[in-house]
mmCIF file of C-alpha atoms in Angstrom:
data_model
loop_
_atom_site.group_PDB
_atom_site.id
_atom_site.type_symbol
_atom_site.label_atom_id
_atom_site.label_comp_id
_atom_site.label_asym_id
_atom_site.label_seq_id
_atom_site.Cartn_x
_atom_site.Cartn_y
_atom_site.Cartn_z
ATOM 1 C CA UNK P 7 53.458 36.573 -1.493
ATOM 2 C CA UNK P 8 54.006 34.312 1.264
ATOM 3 C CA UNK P 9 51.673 35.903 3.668
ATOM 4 C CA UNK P 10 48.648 34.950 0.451
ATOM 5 C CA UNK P 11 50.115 30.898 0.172
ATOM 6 C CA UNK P 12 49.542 31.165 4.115
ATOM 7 C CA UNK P 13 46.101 32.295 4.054
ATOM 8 C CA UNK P 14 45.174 30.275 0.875
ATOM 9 C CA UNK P 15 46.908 27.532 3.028
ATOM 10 C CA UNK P 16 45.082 27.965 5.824
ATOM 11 C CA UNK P 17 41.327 28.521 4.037
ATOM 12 C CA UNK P 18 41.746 25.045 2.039
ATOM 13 C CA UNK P 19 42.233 23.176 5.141
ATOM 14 C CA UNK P 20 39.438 25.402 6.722
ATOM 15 C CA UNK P 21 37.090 24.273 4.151
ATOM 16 C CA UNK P 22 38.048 20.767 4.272
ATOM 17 C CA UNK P 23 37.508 20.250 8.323
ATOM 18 C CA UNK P 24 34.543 22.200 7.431
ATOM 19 C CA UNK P 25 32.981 19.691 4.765
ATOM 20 C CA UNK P 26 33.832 16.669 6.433
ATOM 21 C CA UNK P 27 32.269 17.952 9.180
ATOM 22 C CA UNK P 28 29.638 18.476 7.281
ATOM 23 C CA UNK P 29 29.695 15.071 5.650
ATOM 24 C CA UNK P 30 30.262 12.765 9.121
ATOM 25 C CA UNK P 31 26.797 15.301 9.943
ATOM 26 C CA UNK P 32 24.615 14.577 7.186
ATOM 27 C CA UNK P 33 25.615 10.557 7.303
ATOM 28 C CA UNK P 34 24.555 9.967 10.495
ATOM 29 C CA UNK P 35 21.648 11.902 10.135
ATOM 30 C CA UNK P 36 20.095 10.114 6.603
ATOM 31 C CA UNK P 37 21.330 6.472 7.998
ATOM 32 C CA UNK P 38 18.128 5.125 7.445
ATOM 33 C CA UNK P 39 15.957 2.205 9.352
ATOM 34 C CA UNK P 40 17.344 -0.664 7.669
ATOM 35 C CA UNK P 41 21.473 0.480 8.463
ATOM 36 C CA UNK P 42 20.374 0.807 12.011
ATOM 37 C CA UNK P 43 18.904 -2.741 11.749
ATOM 38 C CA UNK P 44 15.826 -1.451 12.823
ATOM 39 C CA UNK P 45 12.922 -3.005 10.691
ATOM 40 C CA UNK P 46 10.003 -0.971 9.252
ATOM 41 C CA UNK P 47 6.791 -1.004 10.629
ATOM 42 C CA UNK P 48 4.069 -2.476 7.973
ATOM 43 C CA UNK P 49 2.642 1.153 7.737
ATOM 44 C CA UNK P 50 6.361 2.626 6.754
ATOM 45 C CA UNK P 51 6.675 -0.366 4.362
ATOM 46 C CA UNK P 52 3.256 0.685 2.460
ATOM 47 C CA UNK P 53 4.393 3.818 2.514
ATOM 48 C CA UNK P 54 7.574 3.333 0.305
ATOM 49 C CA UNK P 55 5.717 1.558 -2.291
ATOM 50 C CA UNK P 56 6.243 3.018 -5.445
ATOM 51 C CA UNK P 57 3.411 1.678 -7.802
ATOM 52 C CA UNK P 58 4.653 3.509 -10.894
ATOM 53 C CA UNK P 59 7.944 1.832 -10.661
ATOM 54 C CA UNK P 60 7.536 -1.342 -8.798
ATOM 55 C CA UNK P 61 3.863 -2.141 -9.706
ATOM 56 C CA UNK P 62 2.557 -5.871 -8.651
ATOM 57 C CA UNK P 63 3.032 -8.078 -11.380
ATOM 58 C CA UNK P 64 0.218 -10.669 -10.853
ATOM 59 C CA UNK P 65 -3.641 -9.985 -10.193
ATOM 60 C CA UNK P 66 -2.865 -11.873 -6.675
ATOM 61 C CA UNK P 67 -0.114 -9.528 -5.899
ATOM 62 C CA UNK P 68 -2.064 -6.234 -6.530
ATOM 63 C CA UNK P 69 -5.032 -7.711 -4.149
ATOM 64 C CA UNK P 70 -2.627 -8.898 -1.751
ATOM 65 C CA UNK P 71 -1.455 -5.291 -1.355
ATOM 66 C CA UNK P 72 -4.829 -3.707 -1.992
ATOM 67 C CA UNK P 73 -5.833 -5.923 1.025
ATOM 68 C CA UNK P 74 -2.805 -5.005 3.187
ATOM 69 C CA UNK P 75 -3.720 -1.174 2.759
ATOM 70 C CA UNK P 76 -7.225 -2.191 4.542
ATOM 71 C CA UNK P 77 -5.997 -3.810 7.287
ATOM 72 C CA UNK P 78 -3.703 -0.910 7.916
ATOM 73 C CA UNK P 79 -7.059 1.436 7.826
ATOM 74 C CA UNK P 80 -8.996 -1.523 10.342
ATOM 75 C CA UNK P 81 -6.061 -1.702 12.825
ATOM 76 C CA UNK P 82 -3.662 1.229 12.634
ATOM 77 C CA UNK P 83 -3.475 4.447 14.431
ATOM 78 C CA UNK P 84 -2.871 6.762 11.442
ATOM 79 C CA UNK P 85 -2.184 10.318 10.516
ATOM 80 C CA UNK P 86 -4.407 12.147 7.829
ATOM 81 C CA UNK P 87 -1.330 12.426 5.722
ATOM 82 C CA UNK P 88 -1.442 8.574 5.586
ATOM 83 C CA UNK P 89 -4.376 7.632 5.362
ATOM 84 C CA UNK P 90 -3.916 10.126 1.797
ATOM 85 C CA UNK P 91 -0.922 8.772 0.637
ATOM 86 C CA UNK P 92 -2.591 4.815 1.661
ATOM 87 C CA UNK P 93 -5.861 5.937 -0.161
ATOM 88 C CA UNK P 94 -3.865 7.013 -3.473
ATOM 89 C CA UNK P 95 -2.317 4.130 -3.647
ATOM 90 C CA UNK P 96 -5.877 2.290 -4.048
ATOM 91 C CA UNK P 97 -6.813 4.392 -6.067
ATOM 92 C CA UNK P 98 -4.306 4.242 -8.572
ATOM 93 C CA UNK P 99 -4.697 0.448 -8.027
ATOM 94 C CA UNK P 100 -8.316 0.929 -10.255
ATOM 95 C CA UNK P 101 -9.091 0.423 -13.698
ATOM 96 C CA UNK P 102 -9.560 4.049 -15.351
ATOM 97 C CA UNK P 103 -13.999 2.527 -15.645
ATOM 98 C CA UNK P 104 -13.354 2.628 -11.191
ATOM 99 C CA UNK P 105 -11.697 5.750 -11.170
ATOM 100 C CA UNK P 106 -14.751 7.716 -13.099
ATOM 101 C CA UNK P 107 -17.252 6.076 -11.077
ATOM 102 C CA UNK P 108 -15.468 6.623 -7.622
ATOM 103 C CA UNK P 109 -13.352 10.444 -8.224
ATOM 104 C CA UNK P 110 -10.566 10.788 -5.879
ATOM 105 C CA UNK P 111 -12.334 13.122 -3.722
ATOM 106 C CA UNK P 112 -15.161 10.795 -3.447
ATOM 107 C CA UNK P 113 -12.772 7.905 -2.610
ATOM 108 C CA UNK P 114 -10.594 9.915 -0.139
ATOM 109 C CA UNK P 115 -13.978 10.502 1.877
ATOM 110 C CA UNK P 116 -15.593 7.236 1.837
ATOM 111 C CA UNK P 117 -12.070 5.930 3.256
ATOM 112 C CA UNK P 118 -11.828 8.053 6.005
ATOM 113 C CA UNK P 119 -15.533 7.518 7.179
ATOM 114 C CA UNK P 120 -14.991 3.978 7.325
ATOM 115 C CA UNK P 121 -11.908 4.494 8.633
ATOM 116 C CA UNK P 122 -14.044 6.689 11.784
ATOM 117 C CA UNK P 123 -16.845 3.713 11.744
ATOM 118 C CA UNK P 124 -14.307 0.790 12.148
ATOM 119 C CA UNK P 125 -12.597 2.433 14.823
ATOM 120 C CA UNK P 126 -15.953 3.214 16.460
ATOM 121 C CA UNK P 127 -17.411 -0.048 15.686
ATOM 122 C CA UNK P 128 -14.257 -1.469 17.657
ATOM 123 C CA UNK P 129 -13.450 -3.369 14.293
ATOM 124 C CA UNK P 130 -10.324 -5.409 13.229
ATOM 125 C CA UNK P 131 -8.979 -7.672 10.347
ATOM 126 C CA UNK P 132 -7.402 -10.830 11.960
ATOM 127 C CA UNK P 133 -6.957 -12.684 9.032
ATOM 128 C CA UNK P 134 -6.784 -12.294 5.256
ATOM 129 C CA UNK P 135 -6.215 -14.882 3.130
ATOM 130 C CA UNK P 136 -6.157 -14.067 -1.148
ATOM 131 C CA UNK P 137 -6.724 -17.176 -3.199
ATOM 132 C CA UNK P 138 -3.832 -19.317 -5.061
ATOM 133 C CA UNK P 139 -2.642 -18.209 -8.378
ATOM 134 C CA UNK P 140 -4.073 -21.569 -9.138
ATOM 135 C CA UNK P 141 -7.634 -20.915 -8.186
ATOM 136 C CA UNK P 142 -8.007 -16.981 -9.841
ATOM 137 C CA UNK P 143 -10.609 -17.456 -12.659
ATOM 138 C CA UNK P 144 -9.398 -15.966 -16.155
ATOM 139 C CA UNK P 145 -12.008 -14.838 -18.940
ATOM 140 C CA UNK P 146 -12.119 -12.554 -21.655
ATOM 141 C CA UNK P 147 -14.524 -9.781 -20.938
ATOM 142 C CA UNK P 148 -14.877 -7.472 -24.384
ATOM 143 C CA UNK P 149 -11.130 -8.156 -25.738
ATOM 144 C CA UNK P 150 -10.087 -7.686 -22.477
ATOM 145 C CA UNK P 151 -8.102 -10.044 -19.859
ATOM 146 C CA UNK P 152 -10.221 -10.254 -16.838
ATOM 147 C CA UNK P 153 -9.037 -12.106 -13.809
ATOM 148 C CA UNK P 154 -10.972 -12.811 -10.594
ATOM 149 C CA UNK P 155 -9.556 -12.872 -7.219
ATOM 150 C CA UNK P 156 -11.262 -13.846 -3.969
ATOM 151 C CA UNK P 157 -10.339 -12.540 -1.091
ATOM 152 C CA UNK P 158 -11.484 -14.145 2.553
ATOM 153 C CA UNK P 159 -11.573 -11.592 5.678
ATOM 154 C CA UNK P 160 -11.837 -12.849 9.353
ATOM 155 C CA UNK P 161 -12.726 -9.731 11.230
ATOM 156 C CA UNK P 162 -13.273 -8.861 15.121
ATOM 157 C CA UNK P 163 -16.596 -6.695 16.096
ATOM 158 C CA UNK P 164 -15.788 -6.374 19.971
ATOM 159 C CA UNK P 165 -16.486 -9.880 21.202
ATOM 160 C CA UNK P 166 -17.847 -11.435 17.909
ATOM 161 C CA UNK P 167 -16.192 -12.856 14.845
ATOM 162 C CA UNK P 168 -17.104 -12.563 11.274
ATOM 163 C CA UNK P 169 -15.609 -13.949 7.744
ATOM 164 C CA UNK P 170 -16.921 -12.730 4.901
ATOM 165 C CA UNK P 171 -15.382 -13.517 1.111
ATOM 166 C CA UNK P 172 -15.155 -10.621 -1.513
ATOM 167 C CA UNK P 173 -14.838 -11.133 -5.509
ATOM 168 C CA UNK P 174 -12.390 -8.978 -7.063
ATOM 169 C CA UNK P 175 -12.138 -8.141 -10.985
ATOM 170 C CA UNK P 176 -9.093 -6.953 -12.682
ATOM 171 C CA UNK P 177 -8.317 -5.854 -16.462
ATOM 172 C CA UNK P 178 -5.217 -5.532 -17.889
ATOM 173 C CA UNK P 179 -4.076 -2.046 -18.895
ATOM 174 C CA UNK P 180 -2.091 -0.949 -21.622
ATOM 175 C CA UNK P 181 0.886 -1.506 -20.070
ATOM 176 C CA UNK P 182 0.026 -5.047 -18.811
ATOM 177 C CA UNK P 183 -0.641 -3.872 -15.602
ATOM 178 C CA UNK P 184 -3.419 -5.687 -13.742
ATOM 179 C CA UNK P 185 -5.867 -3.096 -12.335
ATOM 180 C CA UNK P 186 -9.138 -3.496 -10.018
ATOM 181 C CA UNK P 187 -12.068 -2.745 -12.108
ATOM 182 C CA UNK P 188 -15.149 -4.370 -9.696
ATOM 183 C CA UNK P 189 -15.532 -5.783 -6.228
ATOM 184 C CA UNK P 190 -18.274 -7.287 -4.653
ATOM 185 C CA UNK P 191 -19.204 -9.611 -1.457
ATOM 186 C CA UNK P 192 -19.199 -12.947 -3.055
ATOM 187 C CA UNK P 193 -22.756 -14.563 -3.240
ATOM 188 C CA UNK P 194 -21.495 -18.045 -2.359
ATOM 189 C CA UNK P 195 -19.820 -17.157 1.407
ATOM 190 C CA UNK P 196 -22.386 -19.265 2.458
ATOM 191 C CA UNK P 197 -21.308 -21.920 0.895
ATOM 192 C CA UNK P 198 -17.299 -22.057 1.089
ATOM 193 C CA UNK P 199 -15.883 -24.171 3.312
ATOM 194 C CA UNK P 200 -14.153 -22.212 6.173
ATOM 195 C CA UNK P 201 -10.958 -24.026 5.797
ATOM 196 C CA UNK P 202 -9.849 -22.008 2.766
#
C-alpha cells in the first residue's frame, strides 16, 4: 500500500511540473502584439475587424473604413489571403441591391485586377479625407434612409498628382446598419474648392 501512495505521489507531481510547463509554454507563445507593446500594422488592424459584431455606427464611419481598405489595396504589399479577407469585408459593407449587381466572385476579381493595375500604374493614395458628419446629405429614397458621403482622394501616378471626389450612398438595413448601396465620381470635382 505504501509503494501505490508513492507512485500516486510521485505521478500527481509529475503531472503538475508537466502542465505548468505546459502553461508557462502556451503563454508566452499566444502573448499577443499589444502585451509585447508592439503596435499593429494598419493591415493587421483591418484584419481584426469584426463587422458582424463591431459594425460602424455612422454612414461616415463605414466610408471611413471602406476607404481605409483601398488605400491598403493602393499601397500595401499583400498576400492573396488578404486581399480575400480585405475584399469581404467590402463586400459585406453593401446594401443586399450592391451585392446582386456585383456577386462576390465578380467583386473578388475586379479587386485584384485593380489591385495588379495600381501597382503597375505605380499608383498611391496620399490623402483621403471623408466629409463632416455635418456636411453628409440625408433624404428619404422609397421609405428608406439614404445618406450621402463624399469622399476626396489625393493620389500619386509616378511623378503626377491627382484628386478626384467620389459620392457615396448608403441605406439603412434592418438592423440600422448603414450599408453602401451606390458610388460614383462626383460630377462637381471641378468645382470644389481644393481646401476641403
Amino acid at each position: 500500500m505504501k509503494y501505490v501512495k508513492t507512485i500516486i505521489c510521485v505521478a500527481i507531481a509529475g503531472a503538475l511540473i508537466v502542465g505548468y510547463y505546459y502553461y508557462l509554454s502556451t503563454r508566452n507563445a499566444t502573448e499577443t502584439s499589444e502585451e509585447k507593446g508592439e503596435e499593429l500594422t494598419e493591415v493587421e488592424d483591418l484584419l481584426t475587424t469584426d463587422l458582424e459584431n463591431d459594425y460602424p455606427p455612422t454612414p461616415r464611419e463605414v466610408i471611413k473604413l471602406y476607404n481605409r481598405i483601398l488605400q491598403a489595396y493602393y499601397n500595401e504589399e499583400l498576400t492573396d489571403s488578404q486581399v480575400e479577407q480585405l475584399a469581404s469585408f467590402q463586400w459585406n459593407m453593401f446594401d443586399e441591391k450592391l451585392k446582386e449587381a456585383n456577386p462576390w466572385d465578380t467583386f473578388l476579381g475586379s479587386v485584384k485586377s485593380d489591385i495588379t493595375l495600381n501597382h503597375e500604374m505605380e499608383r498611391a493614395i496620399i490623402d483621403v479625407s471623408v466629409s463632416d458628419s455635418s456636411d453628409i446629405i440625408y433624404k428619404v429614397v422609397d421609405g428608406q434612409e439614404c445618406a450621402i458621403v463624399t469622399t476626396s482622394y489625393f493620389v500619386e501616378e509616378g511623378n503626377s498628382f491627382e484628386k478626384s471626389y467620389q459620392d457615396y450612398a448608403l441605406l439603412q438595413d434592418d438592423d440600422k446598419n448603414w450599408r453602401i448601396v451606390a458610388f460614383e465620381l462626383s460630377d462637381s470635382s471641378a468645382n470644389r474648392n481644393d481646401d476641403e
